[in-house]
């Protein structure tokens, strides 16, 4: 029994392979809507092949650094000389006072993000969570700037400084982003900060379970309130049934996507990078391509790349996501701080992508920052220098 407890304690829950587990779980959640309630039609067999292919390529991406580590002595020695920082509690700081310059800067960034979100809500003239009309207008340029600086800012603050007052800023920011009516932003805030705390604090198991339960409840609650606020839709299913229905519907969309490879010829990815500034929603383009309707439609993490570039393009995407996540995961274990914060941000966002798909400019911005951080991390371990330079 003690050996089992010790083994479970040493499992790293937020290894990049959690993406594989989450995708399989997503499919399982959808099964009741296909085979029990028959709310949706059953997808065809090729869809499962596409999912399996994407998962295999993702796993290959995560194992590539391991292969380098195993067979490249230079890489192995440099990693082993990169000072490891085991998970531990940061030094406990008082509730207020004794702020360093770095902490003061991060506080300013987080508070600025909160203020911008307040300005955004005031300018909308209402609460988008309870109005489908306001929700369509909530993702303004102010909202984008607010989210870009708040999400990494709060994670950096928690990763570097163990001060209880910072949790007040987390709760306030979370509350404001909940009011926008979007599920993804508050879930990303909660999930990323949980991952950050997981790697920088000694969380008891019961506290981890409580945190996860809060995330699940918030996810279900926001989604249910949001659809109830749409006056043109009248749902006859409950909150828990809605979760299964959303998973099943999204996978049904991907099922249709598998028969429409190359249909958008890269237009989805282009609109993801530029559409925010041109008021073009890439998910509406998915709806137009798959359903011939001007509705915002999610198509899973595999959908947009398959529509744009076919199954091989989707496979390359999954391989690169696995590769980037694994490299950043390795570096954050040794360096913590900014590496842990951004690993938490992109891992949380990638988990959300399992349903929504990679059609968010802000997340690709975070991934671009992470690629830069990986090169910084490699520089710090003399990865680009000869073996003789390693001390």
Coordinates of C-alpha atoms in Angstrom, one line a residue:
X1 CA 0.0 0.0 0.0
X2 CA 2.8 2.4 0.9
X3 CA 4.5 1.6 -2.4
X4 CA 1.3 2.5 -4.3
X5 CA 0.9 5.8 -2.4
X6 CA 4.5 6.6 -3.1
X7 CA 4.1 5.8 -6.8
X8 CA 0.9 7.9 -7.1
X9 CA 2.6 10.8 -5.3
X10 CA 5.5 10.8 -7.8
X11 CA 3.2 10.9 -10.8
X12 CA 3.5 14.2 -12.6
X13 CA -0.1 14.9 -13.5
X14 CA 0.6 17.8 -15.8
X15 CA 3.1 16.0 -18.0
X16 CA 2.2 17.0 -21.7
X17 CA 0.7 13.5 -22.1
X18 CA -2.2 14.7 -20.1
X19 CA -3.5 16.1 -23.5
X20 CA -3.8 12.5 -24.8
X21 CA -5.7 11.4 -21.7
X22 CA -8.0 14.5 -21.9
X23 CA -8.8 13.8 -25.6
X24 CA -9.7 10.2 -24.9
X25 CA -11.9 11.4 -22.0
X26 CA -13.5 13.9 -24.3
X27 CA -14.5 11.1 -26.7
X28 CA -15.8 9.0 -23.8
X29 CA -18.0 11.9 -22.5
X30 CA -19.5 12.2 -26.0
X31 CA -20.5 8.5 -26.2
X32 CA -23.9 8.8 -24.3
X33 CA -25.2 11.3 -26.8
X34 CA -24.5 8.8 -29.6
X35 CA -25.4 5.5 -28.1
X36 CA -27.7 6.1 -25.2
X37 CA -29.8 9.2 -25.7
X38 CA -29.4 9.2 -29.5
X39 CA -29.5 13.0 -29.4
X40 CA -26.8 13.1 -32.2
X41 CA -25.9 10.8 -35.1
X42 CA -23.1 8.4 -34.6
X43 CA -19.8 9.5 -36.3
X44 CA -18.2 7.3 -38.9
X45 CA -15.2 5.1 -38.3
X46 CA -12.7 7.4 -40.2
X47 CA -13.1 10.1 -37.6
X48 CA -11.6 7.7 -35.0
X49 CA -8.7 7.0 -37.3
X50 CA -8.0 10.8 -37.6
X51 CA -8.1 11.2 -33.8
X52 CA -5.8 8.2 -33.4
X53 CA -3.4 9.6 -36.0
X54 CA -3.3 13.0 -34.3
X55 CA -2.7 11.4 -30.9
X56 CA 0.2 9.3 -32.3
X57 CA 1.9 12.3 -33.8
X58 CA 1.4 14.3 -30.6
X59 CA 3.0 11.4 -28.6
X60 CA 5.9 11.3 -31.1
X61 CA 6.4 15.0 -30.5
X62 CA 6.6 14.6 -26.8
X63 CA 9.0 11.7 -27.1
X64 CA 11.4 13.5 -29.4
X65 CA 13.2 15.3 -26.6
X66 CA 13.5 12.0 -24.7
X67 CA 15.1 10.4 -27.8
X68 CA 17.6 13.3 -27.9
X69 CA 18.3 12.9 -24.2
X70 CA 18.8 9.1 -24.5
X71 CA 21.0 9.0 -27.6
X72 CA 22.8 12.4 -27.6
X73 CA 25.4 12.5 -24.9
X74 CA 25.9 16.2 -25.3
X75 CA 22.3 17.0 -24.8
X76 CA 22.1 14.5 -21.9
X77 CA 25.1 16.0 -20.1
X78 CA 23.9 19.6 -20.5
X79 CA 20.5 18.7 -19.2
X80 CA 22.0 16.9 -16.2
X81 CA 24.3 19.9 -15.5
X82 CA 21.2 22.2 -15.6
X83 CA 20.5 22.6 -11.9
X84 CA 17.3 20.8 -11.0
X85 CA 14.8 22.6 -8.7
X86 CA 12.5 20.1 -7.0
X87 CA 9.0 21.1 -6.2
X88 CA 8.8 22.9 -3.0
X89 CA 7.0 25.8 -1.2
X90 CA 8.3 29.2 -2.0
X91 CA 9.3 31.4 0.9
X92 CA 6.1 32.6 2.6
X93 CA 5.8 36.4 2.4
X94 CA 3.7 38.7 4.5
X95 CA 0.2 39.6 3.3
X96 CA 1.4 43.1 2.4
X97 CA 4.7 44.9 2.3
X98 CA 8.4 44.2 1.5
X99 CA 7.8 44.2 -2.3
X100 CA 10.7 43.7 -4.6
X101 CA 11.0 45.6 -7.9
X102 CA 10.0 42.5 -9.8
X103 CA 7.0 41.8 -7.7
X104 CA 5.9 45.4 -7.9
X105 CA 6.2 45.3 -11.7
X106 CA 4.1 42.1 -11.9
X107 CA 1.5 43.6 -9.5
X108 CA 1.2 46.6 -11.8
X109 CA 0.8 44.3 -14.9
X110 CA -1.9 42.2 -13.2
X111 CA -3.8 45.2 -11.8
X112 CA -3.6 46.9 -15.3
X113 CA -5.2 43.8 -16.8
X114 CA -8.0 43.9 -14.2
X115 CA -8.6 47.7 -14.8
X116 CA -8.8 47.2 -18.6
X117 CA -11.3 44.4 -18.1
X118 CA -13.4 46.7 -15.9
X119 CA -13.2 49.4 -18.6
X120 CA -14.3 46.8 -21.2
X121 CA -17.4 45.8 -19.2
X122 CA -18.4 49.4 -18.5
X123 CA -18.1 50.3 -22.2
X124 CA -20.4 47.4 -23.1
X125 CA -23.1 48.8 -20.8
X126 CA -24.1 45.5 -19.3
X127 CA -23.1 42.0 -18.3
X128 CA -22.4 39.7 -21.3
X129 CA -22.8 36.5 -19.2
X130 CA -26.6 37.2 -19.1
X131 CA -26.9 38.7 -22.6
X132 CA -26.1 36.8 -25.8
X133 CA -26.1 40.2 -27.7
X134 CA -23.5 41.7 -25.4
X135 CA -21.5 38.5 -25.5
X136 CA -20.9 38.8 -29.2
X137 CA -19.4 42.3 -28.6
X138 CA -17.4 41.4 -25.4
X139 CA -14.2 40.3 -27.2
X140 CA -12.9 43.8 -27.9
X141 CA -9.3 45.0 -28.4
X142 CA -9.4 46.1 -24.8
X143 CA -10.4 42.6 -23.8
X144 CA -7.6 41.1 -25.8
X145 CA -4.9 43.3 -24.3
X146 CA -6.4 42.7 -20.8
X147 CA -6.3 38.9 -21.2
X148 CA -2.8 38.9 -22.8
X149 CA -1.3 40.7 -19.8
X150 CA -3.5 39.4 -17.0
X151 CA -3.2 35.6 -17.7
X152 CA 0.6 35.3 -17.8
X153 CA 0.9 38.1 -15.2
X154 CA -1.1 36.3 -12.5
X155 CA 0.8 33.1 -13.2
X156 CA 4.2 34.8 -13.0
X157 CA 3.1 36.5 -9.8
X158 CA 2.1 33.1 -8.2
X159 CA 5.1 31.3 -9.6
X160 CA 7.6 33.7 -8.1
X161 CA 6.0 35.1 -4.9
X162 CA 4.1 33.1 -2.2
X163 CA 1.9 35.9 -0.8
X164 CA -1.7 35.3 0.1
X165 CA -2.9 38.7 -1.0
X166 CA -2.2 37.7 -4.6
X167 CA -5.1 35.2 -4.4
X168 CA -7.4 38.2 -4.1
X169 CA -6.2 39.5 -7.5
X170 CA -6.7 35.9 -8.9
X171 CA -10.3 35.9 -7.6
X172 CA -11.1 39.4 -8.8
X173 CA -9.7 38.8 -12.2
X174 CA -11.5 35.4 -12.5
X175 CA -14.8 37.1 -11.5
X176 CA -14.5 39.8 -14.1
X177 CA -13.7 37.4 -16.9
X178 CA -16.6 35.1 -15.9
X179 CA -18.9 38.1 -16.5
X180 CA -17.8 38.2 -20.2
X181 CA -19.8 35.0 -20.7
X182 CA -17.0 33.1 -22.2
X183 CA -16.2 29.7 -20.7
X184 CA -12.6 29.4 -22.0
X185 CA -11.0 32.5 -20.4
X186 CA -12.0 31.9 -16.8
X187 CA -11.3 28.1 -17.1
X188 CA -7.9 29.0 -18.6
X189 CA -7.2 31.3 -15.6
X190 CA -8.2 28.7 -13.0
X191 CA -6.5 25.8 -14.8
X192 CA -3.2 27.6 -15.5
X193 CA -2.9 29.0 -12.0
X194 CA -3.6 25.5 -10.6
X195 CA -0.8 24.1 -12.8
X196 CA 1.5 26.9 -11.6
X197 CA 0.7 26.2 -8.0
X198 CA 1.1 22.5 -8.6
X199 CA 4.7 23.0 -9.6
X200 CA 5.6 25.7 -7.0
X201 CA 3.7 24.6 -3.9
X202 CA 3.3 21.4 -2.0
X203 CA -0.4 20.9 -2.6
X204 CA -2.2 18.3 -0.5
X205 CA -4.3 15.8 -2.5
X206 CA -7.6 17.1 -1.0
X207 CA -6.7 20.7 -2.0
X208 CA -6.0 19.5 -5.5
X209 CA -9.3 17.7 -5.7
X210 CA -11.2 20.8 -4.4
X211 CA -9.5 23.0 -7.1
X212 CA -10.4 20.5 -9.8
X213 CA -14.0 20.4 -8.6
X214 CA -14.3 24.2 -8.7
X215 CA -13.0 24.2 -12.3
X216 CA -15.5 21.5 -13.3
X217 CA -18.4 23.3 -11.6
X218 CA -17.4 26.7 -13.1
X219 CA -17.2 25.1 -16.6
X220 CA -20.7 23.6 -16.4
X221 CA -22.2 26.6 -14.7
X222 CA -20.9 29.3 -17.2
X223 CA -21.8 27.2 -20.2
X224 CA -25.4 26.5 -18.9
X225 CA -26.0 30.2 -18.0
X226 CA -24.6 31.3 -21.3
X227 CA -26.9 29.1 -23.4
X228 CA -30.0 30.0 -21.2
X229 CA -29.3 33.7 -22.0
X230 CA -29.8 33.0 -25.8
X231 CA -33.5 33.9 -26.2
X232 CA -33.7 32.1 -29.6
X233 CA -32.7 28.7 -28.1
X234 CA -34.8 26.5 -25.8
X235 CA -32.9 23.6 -24.3
X236 CA -34.6 20.7 -22.7
X237 CA -31.4 19.1 -21.3
X238 CA -29.8 19.7 -17.9
X239 CA -26.3 21.1 -17.2
X240 CA -24.6 17.6 -17.0
X241 CA -26.3 16.4 -20.2
X242 CA -25.2 19.6 -21.9
X243 CA -21.5 18.7 -21.3
X244 CA -22.0 15.3 -23.1
X245 CA -24.0 17.0 -25.8
X246 CA -21.4 19.7 -26.5
X247 CA -18.7 17.0 -26.7
X248 CA -20.8 14.9 -29.0
X249 CA -21.8 17.8 -31.2
X250 CA -18.2 19.1 -31.5
X251 CA -17.0 15.6 -32.5
X252 CA -19.8 15.4 -35.0
X253 CA -18.5 18.6 -36.6
X254 CA -15.1 17.0 -36.8
X255 CA -16.6 13.9 -38.3
X256 CA -17.9 16.2 -41.1
X257 CA -14.5 17.9 -41.3
X258 CA -12.7 14.6 -42.1
X259 CA -14.7 14.5 -45.3
X260 CA -13.9 18.1 -46.2
X261 CA -10.1 18.1 -46.1
X262 CA -8.3 21.1 -47.7
X263 CA -11.6 22.9 -48.1
X264 CA -10.5 26.2 -46.6
X265 CA -6.9 26.1 -48.0
X266 CA -5.2 27.8 -45.1
X267 CA -7.9 30.5 -44.8
X268 CA -8.8 29.4 -41.2
X269 CA -5.2 29.8 -39.9
X270 CA -4.8 33.1 -41.7
X271 CA -8.1 34.4 -40.2
X272 CA -6.9 33.1 -36.8
X273 CA -3.8 35.3 -37.1
X274 CA -5.5 38.3 -38.6
X275 CA -9.2 37.9 -38.1
X276 CA -9.5 39.5 -34.7
X277 CA -8.4 42.8 -36.1
X278 CA -10.7 42.5 -39.1
X279 CA -13.7 41.3 -37.0
X280 CA -13.6 37.8 -38.6
X281 CA -14.3 34.9 -36.3
X282 CA -12.5 31.7 -37.5
X283 CA -15.1 29.6 -35.9
X284 CA -17.8 31.2 -38.0
X285 CA -15.7 30.2 -41.0
X286 CA -15.8 26.6 -39.7
X287 CA -19.6 26.9 -39.5
X288 CA -19.8 28.2 -43.1
X289 CA -17.4 25.5 -44.4
X290 CA -19.1 22.5 -42.6
X291 CA -22.7 23.5 -42.0
X292 CA -23.2 26.3 -44.6
X293 CA -24.3 28.5 -41.7
X294 CA -23.0 31.7 -40.2
X295 CA -22.6 30.3 -36.7
X296 CA -19.5 30.0 -34.5
X297 CA -18.8 26.3 -34.4
X298 CA -16.1 24.4 -32.6
X299 CA -14.4 21.4 -34.3
X300 CA -12.0 20.0 -31.7
X301 CA -8.2 20.4 -31.6
X302 CA -7.9 18.5 -34.9
X303 CA -10.6 20.3 -37.0
X304 CA -9.2 23.6 -38.2
X305 CA -5.8 22.1 -39.4
X306 CA -7.7 19.3 -41.2
X307 CA -9.9 21.8 -43.0
X308 CA -6.9 23.9 -44.0
X309 CA -4.2 21.3 -44.7
X310 CA -5.7 17.8 -44.5
X311 CA -4.7 14.9 -42.3
X312 CA -1.0 15.4 -42.7
X313 CA -1.2 19.1 -41.8
X314 CA -3.2 18.2 -38.7
X315 CA -0.5 15.6 -37.9
X316 CA 2.3 18.1 -38.2
X317 CA 0.4 20.5 -35.9
X318 CA -0.1 17.8 -33.3
X319 CA 3.6 16.8 -33.5
X320 CA 4.7 20.4 -33.0
X321 CA 2.4 21.0 -30.1
X322 CA 3.7 17.9 -28.4
X323 CA 7.4 18.9 -29.1
X324 CA 7.0 22.5 -27.8
X325 CA 5.1 21.4 -24.7
X326 CA 7.7 18.8 -23.9
X327 CA 10.7 21.0 -24.3
X328 CA 9.1 23.7 -22.2
X329 CA 8.1 21.1 -19.6
X330 CA 11.7 19.9 -19.3
X331 CA 13.1 23.4 -19.0
X332 CA 10.5 24.5 -16.4
X333 CA 11.3 21.6 -14.2
X334 CA 14.8 23.0 -13.9
X335 CA 14.3 26.8 -14.0
X336 CA 10.7 27.3 -12.7
X337 CA 9.6 31.0 -12.5
X338 CA 8.7 32.4 -16.0
X339 CA 9.1 28.9 -17.6
X340 CA 6.6 27.3 -15.2
X341 CA 4.2 30.2 -15.6
X342 CA 4.1 30.1 -19.4
X343 CA 4.1 26.3 -19.5
X344 CA 1.0 26.4 -17.3
X345 CA -0.6 29.0 -19.6
X346 CA -0.1 27.1 -22.9
X347 CA -0.9 23.7 -21.4
X348 CA -4.2 25.0 -20.0
X349 CA -5.0 26.6 -23.3
X350 CA -4.2 23.5 -25.2
X351 CA -6.5 21.4 -23.0
X352 CA -9.2 23.9 -23.8
X353 CA -8.4 23.6 -27.5
X354 CA -9.5 19.9 -27.3
X355 CA -13.0 21.2 -27.7
X356 CA -12.7 24.7 -29.2
X357 CA -9.8 24.1 -31.7
X358 CA -6.7 26.2 -32.3
X359 CA -8.5 29.3 -33.6
X360 CA -7.4 31.8 -30.9
X361 CA -4.8 34.5 -31.8
X362 CA -4.0 35.1 -28.1
X363 CA -3.0 31.4 -27.6
X364 CA -0.7 31.4 -30.7
X365 CA 0.9 34.6 -29.2
X366 CA 1.5 32.6 -26.0
X367 CA 3.0 29.7 -28.0
X368 CA 5.3 32.2 -29.9
X369 CA 6.5 33.5 -26.5
X370 CA 7.1 29.9 -25.3
X371 CA 9.2 29.1 -28.4
X372 CA 11.3 32.1 -27.6
X373 CA 11.6 30.9 -23.9
X374 CA 12.7 27.5 -25.1
X375 CA 15.6 29.0 -27.0
X376 CA 16.4 31.1 -23.9
X377 CA 16.4 28.0 -21.8
X378 CA 18.6 26.2 -24.3
X379 CA 21.0 29.1 -24.2
X380 CA 21.1 28.9 -20.4
X381 CA 22.2 25.2 -20.5
X382 CA 24.7 26.0 -23.3
X383 CA 22.7 23.7 -25.7
X384 CA 24.1 25.5 -28.7
X385 CA 27.7 25.3 -27.6
X386 CA 30.1 22.4 -27.7
X387 CA 30.3 19.8 -25.0
X388 CA 33.5 21.2 -23.7
X389 CA 31.8 24.4 -22.6
X390 CA 29.5 22.6 -20.2
X391 CA 30.7 23.0 -16.7

